[in-house]
Backbone as CSV, one residue per row, in Angstrom:
resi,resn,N_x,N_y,N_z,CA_x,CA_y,CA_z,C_x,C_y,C_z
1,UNK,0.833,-1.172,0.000,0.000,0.000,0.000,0.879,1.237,0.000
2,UNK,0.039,2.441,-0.622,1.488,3.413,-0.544,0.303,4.817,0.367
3,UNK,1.145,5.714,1.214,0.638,6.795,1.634,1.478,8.130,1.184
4,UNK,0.496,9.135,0.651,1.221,10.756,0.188,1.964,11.003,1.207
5,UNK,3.011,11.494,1.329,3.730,12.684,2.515,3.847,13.925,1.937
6,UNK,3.820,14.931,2.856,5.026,16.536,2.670,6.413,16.202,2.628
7,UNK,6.825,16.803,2.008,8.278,16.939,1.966,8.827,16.838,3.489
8,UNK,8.152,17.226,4.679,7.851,17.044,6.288,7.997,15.863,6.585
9,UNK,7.663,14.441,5.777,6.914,13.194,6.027,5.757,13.622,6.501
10,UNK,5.128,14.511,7.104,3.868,14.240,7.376,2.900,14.219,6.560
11,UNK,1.388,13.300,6.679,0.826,13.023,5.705,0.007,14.641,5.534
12,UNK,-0.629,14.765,4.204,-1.152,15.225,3.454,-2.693,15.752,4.069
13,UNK,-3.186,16.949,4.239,-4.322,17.192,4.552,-5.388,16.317,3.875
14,UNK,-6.188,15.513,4.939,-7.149,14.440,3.770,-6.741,13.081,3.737
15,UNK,-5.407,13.347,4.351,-4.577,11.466,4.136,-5.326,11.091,5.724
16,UNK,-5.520,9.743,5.251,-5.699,9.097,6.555,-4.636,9.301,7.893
17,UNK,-5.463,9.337,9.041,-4.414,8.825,10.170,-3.718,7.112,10.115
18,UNK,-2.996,6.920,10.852,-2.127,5.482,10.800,-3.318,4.684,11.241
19,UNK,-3.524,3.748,10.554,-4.557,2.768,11.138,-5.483,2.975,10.166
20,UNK,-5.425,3.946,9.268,-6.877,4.295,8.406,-6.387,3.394,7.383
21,UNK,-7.179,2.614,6.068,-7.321,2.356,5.093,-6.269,3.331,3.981
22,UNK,-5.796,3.083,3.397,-4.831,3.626,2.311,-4.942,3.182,1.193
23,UNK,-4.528,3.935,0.021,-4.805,3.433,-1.190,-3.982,2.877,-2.098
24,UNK,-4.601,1.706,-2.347,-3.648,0.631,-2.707,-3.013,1.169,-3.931
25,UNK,-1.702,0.845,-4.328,-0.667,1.430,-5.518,-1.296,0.649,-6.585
26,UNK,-1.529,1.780,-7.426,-2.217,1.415,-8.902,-3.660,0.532,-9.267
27,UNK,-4.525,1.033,-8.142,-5.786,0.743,-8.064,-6.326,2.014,-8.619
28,UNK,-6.727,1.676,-9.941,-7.831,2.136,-10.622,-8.914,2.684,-10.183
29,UNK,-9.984,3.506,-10.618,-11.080,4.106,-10.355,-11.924,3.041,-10.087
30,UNK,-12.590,1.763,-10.987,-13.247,0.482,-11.346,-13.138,-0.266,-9.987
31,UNK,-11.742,-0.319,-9.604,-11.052,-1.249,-8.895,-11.580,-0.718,-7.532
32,UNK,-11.095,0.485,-7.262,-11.379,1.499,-6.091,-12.462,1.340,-5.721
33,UNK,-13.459,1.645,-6.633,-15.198,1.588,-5.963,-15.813,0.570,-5.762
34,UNK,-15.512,-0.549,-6.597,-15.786,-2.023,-6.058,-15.275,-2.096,-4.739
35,UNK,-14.148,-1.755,-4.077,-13.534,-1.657,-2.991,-14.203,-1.141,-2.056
36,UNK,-14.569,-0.384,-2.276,-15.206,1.085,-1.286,-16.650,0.529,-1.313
37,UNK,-17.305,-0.046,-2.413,-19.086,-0.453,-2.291,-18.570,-1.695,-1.462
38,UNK,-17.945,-2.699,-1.650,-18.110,-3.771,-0.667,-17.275,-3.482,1.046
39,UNK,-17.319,-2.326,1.147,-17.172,-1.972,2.374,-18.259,-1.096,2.983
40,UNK,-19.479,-0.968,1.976,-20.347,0.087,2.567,-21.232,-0.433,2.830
41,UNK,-21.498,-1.888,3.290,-23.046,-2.444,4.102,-23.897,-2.745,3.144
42,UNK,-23.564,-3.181,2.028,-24.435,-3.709,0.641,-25.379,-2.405,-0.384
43,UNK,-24.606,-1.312,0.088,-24.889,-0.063,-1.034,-24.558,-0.745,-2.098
44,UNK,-24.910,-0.143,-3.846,-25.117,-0.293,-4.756,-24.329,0.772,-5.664
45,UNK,-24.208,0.450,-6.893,-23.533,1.592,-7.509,-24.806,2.836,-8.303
46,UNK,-26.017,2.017,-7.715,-27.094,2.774,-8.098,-27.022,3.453,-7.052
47,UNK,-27.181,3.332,-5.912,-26.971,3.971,-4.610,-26.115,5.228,-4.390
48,UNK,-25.006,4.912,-5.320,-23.664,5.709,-5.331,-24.156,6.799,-6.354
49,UNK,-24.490,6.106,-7.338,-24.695,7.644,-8.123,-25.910,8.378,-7.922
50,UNK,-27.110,7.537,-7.251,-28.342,8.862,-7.116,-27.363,9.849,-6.028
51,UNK,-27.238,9.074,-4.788,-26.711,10.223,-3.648,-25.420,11.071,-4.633
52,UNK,-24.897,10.771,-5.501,-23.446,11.360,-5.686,-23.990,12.489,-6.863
53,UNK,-25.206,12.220,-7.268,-25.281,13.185,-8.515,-24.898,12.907,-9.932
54,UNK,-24.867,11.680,-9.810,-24.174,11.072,-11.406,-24.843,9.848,-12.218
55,UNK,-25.052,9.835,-13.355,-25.888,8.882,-13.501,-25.571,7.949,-13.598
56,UNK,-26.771,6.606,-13.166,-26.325,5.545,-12.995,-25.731,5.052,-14.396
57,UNK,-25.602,5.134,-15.597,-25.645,4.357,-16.776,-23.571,5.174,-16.493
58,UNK,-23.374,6.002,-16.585,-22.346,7.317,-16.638,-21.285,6.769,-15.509
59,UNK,-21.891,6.137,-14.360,-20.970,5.461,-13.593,-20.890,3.948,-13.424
60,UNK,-21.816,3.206,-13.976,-21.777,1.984,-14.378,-20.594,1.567,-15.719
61,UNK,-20.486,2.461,-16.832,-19.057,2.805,-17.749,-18.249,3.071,-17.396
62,UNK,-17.923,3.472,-16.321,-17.114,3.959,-15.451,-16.235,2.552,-15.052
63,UNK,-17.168,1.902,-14.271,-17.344,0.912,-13.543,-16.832,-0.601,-14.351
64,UNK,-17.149,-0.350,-15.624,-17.001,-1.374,-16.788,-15.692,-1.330,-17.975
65,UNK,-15.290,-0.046,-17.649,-14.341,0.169,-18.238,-14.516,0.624,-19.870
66,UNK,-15.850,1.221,-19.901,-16.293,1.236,-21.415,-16.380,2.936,-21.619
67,UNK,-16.204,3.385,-20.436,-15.787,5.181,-20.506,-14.778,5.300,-19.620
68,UNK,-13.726,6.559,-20.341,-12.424,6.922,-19.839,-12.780,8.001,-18.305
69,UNK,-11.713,7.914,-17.632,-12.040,8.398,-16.399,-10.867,9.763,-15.858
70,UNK,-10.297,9.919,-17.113,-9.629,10.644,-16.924,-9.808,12.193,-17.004
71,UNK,-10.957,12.227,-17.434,-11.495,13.740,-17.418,-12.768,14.194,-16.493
72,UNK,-12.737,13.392,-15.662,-14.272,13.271,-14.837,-13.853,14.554,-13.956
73,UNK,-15.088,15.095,-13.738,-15.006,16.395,-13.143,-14.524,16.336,-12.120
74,UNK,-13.796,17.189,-11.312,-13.222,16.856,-10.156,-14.679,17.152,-8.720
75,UNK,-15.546,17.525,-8.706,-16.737,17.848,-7.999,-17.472,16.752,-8.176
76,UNK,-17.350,15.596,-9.112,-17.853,14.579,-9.201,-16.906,13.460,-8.237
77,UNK,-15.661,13.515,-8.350,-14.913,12.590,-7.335,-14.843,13.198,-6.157
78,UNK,-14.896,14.211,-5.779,-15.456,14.945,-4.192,-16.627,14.230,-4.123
79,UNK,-17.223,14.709,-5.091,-19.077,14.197,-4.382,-18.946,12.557,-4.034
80,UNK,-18.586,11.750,-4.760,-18.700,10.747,-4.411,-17.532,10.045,-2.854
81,UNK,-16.159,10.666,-3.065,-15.966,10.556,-1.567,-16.723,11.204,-0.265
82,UNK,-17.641,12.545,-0.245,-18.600,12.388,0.423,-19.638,11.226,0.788
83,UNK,-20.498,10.967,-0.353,-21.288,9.776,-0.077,-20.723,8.659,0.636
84,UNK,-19.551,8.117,0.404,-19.114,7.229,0.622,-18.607,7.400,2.232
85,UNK,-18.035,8.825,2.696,-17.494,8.900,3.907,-19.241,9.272,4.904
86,UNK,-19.605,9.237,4.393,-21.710,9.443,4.657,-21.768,8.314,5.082
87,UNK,-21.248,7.309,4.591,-21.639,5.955,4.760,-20.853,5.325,5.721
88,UNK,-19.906,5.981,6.051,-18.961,5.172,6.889,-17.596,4.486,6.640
89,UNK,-17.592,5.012,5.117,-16.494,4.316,4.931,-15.157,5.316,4.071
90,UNK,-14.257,4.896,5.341,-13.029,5.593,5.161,-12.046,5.844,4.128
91,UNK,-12.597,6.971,2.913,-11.959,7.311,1.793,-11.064,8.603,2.288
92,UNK,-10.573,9.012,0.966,-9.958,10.699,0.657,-9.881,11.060,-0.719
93,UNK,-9.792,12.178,-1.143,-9.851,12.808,-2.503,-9.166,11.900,-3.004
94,UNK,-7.307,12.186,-2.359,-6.698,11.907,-2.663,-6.723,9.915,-3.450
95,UNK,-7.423,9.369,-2.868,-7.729,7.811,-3.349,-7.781,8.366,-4.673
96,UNK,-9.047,8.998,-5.104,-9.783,9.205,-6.137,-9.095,10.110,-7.138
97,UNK,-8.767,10.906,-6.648,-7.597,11.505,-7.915,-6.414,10.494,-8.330
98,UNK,-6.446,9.983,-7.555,-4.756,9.334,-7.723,-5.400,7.776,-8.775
99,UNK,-6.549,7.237,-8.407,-7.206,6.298,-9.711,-7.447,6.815,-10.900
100,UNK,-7.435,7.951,-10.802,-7.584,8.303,-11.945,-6.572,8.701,-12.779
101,UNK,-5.175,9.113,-12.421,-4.006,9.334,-12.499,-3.974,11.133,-12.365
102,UNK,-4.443,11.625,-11.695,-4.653,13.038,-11.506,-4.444,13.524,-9.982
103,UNK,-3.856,14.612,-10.156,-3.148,15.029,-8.829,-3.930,15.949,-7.953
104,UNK,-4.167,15.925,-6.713,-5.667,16.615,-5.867,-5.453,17.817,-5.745
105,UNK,-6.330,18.775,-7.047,-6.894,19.803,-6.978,-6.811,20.669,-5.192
106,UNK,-5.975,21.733,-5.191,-6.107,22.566,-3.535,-7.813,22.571,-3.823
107,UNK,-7.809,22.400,-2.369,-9.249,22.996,-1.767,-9.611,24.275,-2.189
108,UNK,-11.061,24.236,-2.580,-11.716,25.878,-3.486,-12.596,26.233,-2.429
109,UNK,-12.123,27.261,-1.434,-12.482,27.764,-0.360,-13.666,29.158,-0.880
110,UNK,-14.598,29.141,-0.487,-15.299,30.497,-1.084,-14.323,31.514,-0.845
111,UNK,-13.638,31.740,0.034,-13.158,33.055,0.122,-12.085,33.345,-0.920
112,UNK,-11.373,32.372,-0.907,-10.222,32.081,-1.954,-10.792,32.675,-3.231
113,UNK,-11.696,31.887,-3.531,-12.713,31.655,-4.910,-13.222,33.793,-4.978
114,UNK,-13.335,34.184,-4.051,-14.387,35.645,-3.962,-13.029,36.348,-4.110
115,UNK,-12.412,35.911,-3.470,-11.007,37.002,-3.757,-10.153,36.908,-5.158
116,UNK,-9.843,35.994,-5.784,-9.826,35.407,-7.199,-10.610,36.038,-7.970
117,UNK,-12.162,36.331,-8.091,-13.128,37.238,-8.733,-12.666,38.457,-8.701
118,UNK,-12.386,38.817,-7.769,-12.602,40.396,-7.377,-10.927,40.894,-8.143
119,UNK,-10.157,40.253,-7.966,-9.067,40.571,-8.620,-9.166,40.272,-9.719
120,UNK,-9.486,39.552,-10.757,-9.797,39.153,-12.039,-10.988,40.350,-12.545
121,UNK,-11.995,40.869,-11.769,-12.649,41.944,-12.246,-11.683,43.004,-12.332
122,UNK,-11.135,43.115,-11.686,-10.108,44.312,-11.352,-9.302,44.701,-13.119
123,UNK,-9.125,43.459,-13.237,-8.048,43.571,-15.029,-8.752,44.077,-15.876
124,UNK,-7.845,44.547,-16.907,-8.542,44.993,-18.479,-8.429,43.856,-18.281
125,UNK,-9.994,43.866,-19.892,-10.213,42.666,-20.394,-8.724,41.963,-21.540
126,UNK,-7.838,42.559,-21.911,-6.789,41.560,-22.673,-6.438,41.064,-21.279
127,UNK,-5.914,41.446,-19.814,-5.298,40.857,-19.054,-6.246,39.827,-18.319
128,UNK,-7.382,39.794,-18.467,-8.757,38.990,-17.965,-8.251,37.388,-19.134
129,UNK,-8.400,37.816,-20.361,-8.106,36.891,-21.455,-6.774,36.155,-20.939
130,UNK,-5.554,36.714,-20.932,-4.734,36.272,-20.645,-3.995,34.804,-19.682
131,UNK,-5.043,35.865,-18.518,-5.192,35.130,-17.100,-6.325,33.391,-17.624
132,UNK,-7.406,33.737,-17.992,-7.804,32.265,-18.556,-6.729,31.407,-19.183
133,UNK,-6.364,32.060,-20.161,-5.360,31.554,-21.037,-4.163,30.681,-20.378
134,UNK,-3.687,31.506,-19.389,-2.669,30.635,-18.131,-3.166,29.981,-17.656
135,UNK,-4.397,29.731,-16.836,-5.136,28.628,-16.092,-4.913,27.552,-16.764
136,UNK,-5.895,27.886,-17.646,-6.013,26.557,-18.853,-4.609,26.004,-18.728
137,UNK,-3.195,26.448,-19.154,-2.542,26.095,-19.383,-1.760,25.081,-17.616
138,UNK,-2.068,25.871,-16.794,-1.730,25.197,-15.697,-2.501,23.870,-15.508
139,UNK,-4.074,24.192,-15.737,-4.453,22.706,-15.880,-4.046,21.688,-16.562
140,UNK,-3.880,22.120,-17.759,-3.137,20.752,-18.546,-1.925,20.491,-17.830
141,UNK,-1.081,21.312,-17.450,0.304,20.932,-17.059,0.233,19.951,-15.657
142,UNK,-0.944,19.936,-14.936,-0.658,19.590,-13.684,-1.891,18.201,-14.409
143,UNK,-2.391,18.252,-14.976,-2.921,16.887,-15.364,-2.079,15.845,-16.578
144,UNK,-1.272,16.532,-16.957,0.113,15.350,-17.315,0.930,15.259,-16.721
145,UNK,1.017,15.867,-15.543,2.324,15.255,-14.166,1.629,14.302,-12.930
């Protein structure tokens, strides 16, 4: 099994404490939730996607390996480690980004998020353009590392 550290060794905001469940090295999304449903008291993957917001057919492909999982919204793998920690059973983002081969998005704090606006209103619009233009580009960069 492998666990994130800080450069600190200490684990990762979101990482389990010692004794918690960890996520197994190179367990898949497919792999993961089969994991996580047969630890949740005979929930369903129908179960999983009404509470999670996703449809059942959308996470059953998922599930089957007949849709790619590499672009799934990241508010969709939050939502569903909610449900699942709803249920009792001991996930983290981090599981779920890391099945997917994607690295966990910082936390989008409203305030963060309101202060981000307010400075982005602040720009001319070429420097408004711009600023998208870099995002974008940071996203791709941090979703091929």
């Amino acid at each position: 099994m492998t666990r994130n550290l800080q450069p600190s060794g200490e684990p990762e905001a979101g990482e389990p404490e010692s004794g918690e469940a960890f996520a197994v090295e190179g367990e898949d999304l497919p792999v993961l939730l089969e994991r996580l449903l047969g630890e949740s008291g005979g929930r369903t993957q129908k179960d999983l996607a009404a509470e999670a917001g996703i449809s059942y057919p959308t996470l059953n492909a998922w599930m089957n390996r007949t849709r790619g999982t590499s672009r799934i919204d990241p508010e969709r793998l939050r939502a569903m480690v909610e449900v699942f920690r709803r249920w009792g059973v001991s996930t983290t983002p981090r599981e779920f980004f890391a099945s997917v081969g994607r690295p966990v998005p910082g936390p989008s704090g409203d305030e963060r998020e309101a202060q981000l606006l307010r400075l982005y209103r602040q720009l001319p619009e070429s420097r408004q353009r711009a600023l998208v233009k870099n995002a974008e580009a940071m996203l791709q960069l941090s979703r091929a590392t």
